[in-house]
């Protein structure tokens, strides 16, 4: 980054840590062999992958044999959704049609999936697409306007005899609000116990942990999920990912999206990307060794940012994710600067140093629309339109924050002057 800029969009992506870049370069140079080959170059590549797999498993409290490498979070999330659908068709006695590929006609018995109304597009959009094709039924559980979280009782109320998957993000990428994943999964497991006795489908349990890994502790056992999505570029790693499948090869199903070679035990064929996997493993090791330090530093800097916003802008500040009864990941501040003309994108366009966003990077083509995430948790439309998502990183300093506050002040002053001249 240039010294004349301050990057506060770490929820969108993170740069590679130097150790990660070094590991990638070393693997590309010395572990270039095909990991499936039996000669020395192949063995070295396979050992590199095995080391990375163990580090990622440690990071999420899982077993190394439960880690499947993917191209990223989008693939991992889609793999879970398709697995739930196929497992329903294979195991639910009332499902009609081809038990491998699903019903050949629009069946009245379709797999039912429960999620939230604030999920990432890599969960929301495939579910909407399959629902439109009449292949599944979906319940989008609304977040509470009081807490910004989804509530356990609302998930239980949405369960049907045909429910086959519950998927809940661990933390929202715009507000930073942490969802009660462990409580939801614990409640749904009690339903699973009854389903087994009644010959109803097992409800599979998934969380996308993209925004929490590297910021707060993540443990697949404590969360009680069957599947957990890992996204490398959110914790200073490369742009690949992994899926942790708790009980893979034992009692938790996983169906491949692709067919080809036998890599990843046939779950994800294709010659492994050894260099990027090596980098992902080192990024995981850094989290394993430094999480407490990372979390403490980001929380201190984020809290300083919010204190300075109040000090500089007073009653013109509205925090969109700071709600009673909820916890946030330690690096995220979603804030609106109130006043005519202070739309988030307009403010950012007047900033000289600040690099940030108004919401999810995946929605950057809709920059002039208020975030549907903020609207869904009760933020008024005019306030949501002024939102800035400011997310600090491991190396953000208070001096950076001071420069950002100066930048925001000059931007707001310029816009207010323009508004006065227009009137």
PDB file of C-alpha atoms in Angstrom, residues 10-12 169-179 208-218 234 294-296 298-300 302-303 306 321-322 326-334 389-392:
ATOM      1  CA  UNK A  10     -10.059  -6.118   5.195  1.00  0.00           C
ATOM      2  CA  UNK A  11     -13.468  -7.833   5.182  1.00  0.00           C
ATOM      3  CA  UNK A  12     -13.304  -7.737   1.380  1.00  0.00           C
ATOM      4  CA  UNK A 169     -22.858 -17.663   8.315  1.00  0.00           C
ATOM      5  CA  UNK A 170     -20.715 -17.403  11.432  1.00  0.00           C
ATOM      6  CA  UNK A 171     -20.504 -13.610  11.168  1.00  0.00           C
ATOM      7  CA  UNK A 172     -21.987 -11.121   8.755  1.00  0.00           C
ATOM      8  CA  UNK A 173     -19.525  -9.525   6.367  1.00  0.00           C
ATOM      9  CA  UNK A 174     -21.140  -6.063   6.484  1.00  0.00           C
ATOM     10  CA  UNK A 175     -22.166  -5.567  10.109  1.00  0.00           C
ATOM     11  CA  UNK A 176     -19.670  -7.939  11.730  1.00  0.00           C
ATOM     12  CA  UNK A 177     -22.469  -9.359  13.890  1.00  0.00           C
ATOM     13  CA  UNK A 178     -21.709 -12.889  15.107  1.00  0.00           C
ATOM     14  CA  UNK A 179     -24.535 -15.375  14.668  1.00  0.00           C
ATOM     15  CA  UNK A 208     -19.479 -20.206   6.379  1.00  0.00           C
ATOM     16  CA  UNK A 209     -16.652 -19.017   8.635  1.00  0.00           C
ATOM     17  CA  UNK A 210     -15.098 -16.663   6.073  1.00  0.00           C
ATOM     18  CA  UNK A 211     -15.346 -13.557   8.263  1.00  0.00           C
ATOM     19  CA  UNK A 212     -14.368 -15.112  11.591  1.00  0.00           C
ATOM     20  CA  UNK A 213     -11.218 -17.124  10.885  1.00  0.00           C
ATOM     21  CA  UNK A 214      -8.189 -15.127  11.988  1.00  0.00           C
ATOM     22  CA  UNK A 215     -10.326 -12.778  14.077  1.00  0.00           C
ATOM     23  CA  UNK A 216     -11.980 -14.936  16.748  1.00  0.00           C
ATOM     24  CA  UNK A 217     -11.619 -18.599  17.780  1.00  0.00           C
ATOM     25  CA  UNK A 218     -13.273 -21.030  15.363  1.00  0.00           C
ATOM     26  CA  UNK A 234      -9.860 -13.319   4.335  1.00  0.00           C
ATOM     27  CA  UNK A 294      -4.484 -10.406  16.223  1.00  0.00           C
ATOM     28  CA  UNK A 295      -7.880 -10.269  17.929  1.00  0.00           C
ATOM     29  CA  UNK A 296      -6.707  -7.918  20.684  1.00  0.00           C
ATOM     30  CA  UNK A 298      -7.912  -5.300  15.858  1.00  0.00           C
ATOM     31  CA  UNK A 299     -10.405  -4.724  18.660  1.00  0.00           C
ATOM     32  CA  UNK A 300      -8.276  -1.959  20.160  1.00  0.00           C
ATOM     33  CA  UNK A 302     -11.556  -0.648  15.838  1.00  0.00           C
ATOM     34  CA  UNK A 303     -12.736   0.708  19.195  1.00  0.00           C
ATOM     35  CA  UNK A 306     -15.388   4.365  16.777  1.00  0.00           C
ATOM     36  CA  UNK A 321     -23.927  -3.037  13.701  1.00  0.00           C
ATOM     37  CA  UNK A 322     -23.529  -2.052  17.344  1.00  0.00           C
ATOM     38  CA  UNK A 326     -25.079  -9.031  19.911  1.00  0.00           C
ATOM     39  CA  UNK A 327     -21.336  -9.487  19.610  1.00  0.00           C
ATOM     40  CA  UNK A 328     -19.251  -8.381  16.647  1.00  0.00           C
ATOM     41  CA  UNK A 329     -16.021  -9.621  15.142  1.00  0.00           C
ATOM     42  CA  UNK A 330     -13.274  -7.326  16.454  1.00  0.00           C
ATOM     43  CA  UNK A 331     -12.312  -5.512  13.264  1.00  0.00           C
ATOM     44  CA  UNK A 332     -15.610  -4.281  11.803  1.00  0.00           C
ATOM     45  CA  UNK A 333     -17.313  -0.894  12.060  1.00  0.00           C
ATOM     46  CA  UNK A 334     -20.363  -0.209   9.919  1.00  0.00           C
ATOM     47  CA  UNK A 389     -18.041  -0.417   6.050  1.00  0.00           C
ATOM     48  CA  UNK A 390     -14.700   0.162   7.741  1.00  0.00           C
ATOM     49  CA  UNK A 391     -12.783  -3.001   8.593  1.00  0.00           C
ATOM     50  CA  UNK A 392      -9.336  -2.777  10.165  1.00  0.00           C
TER      51      UNK A 392
END
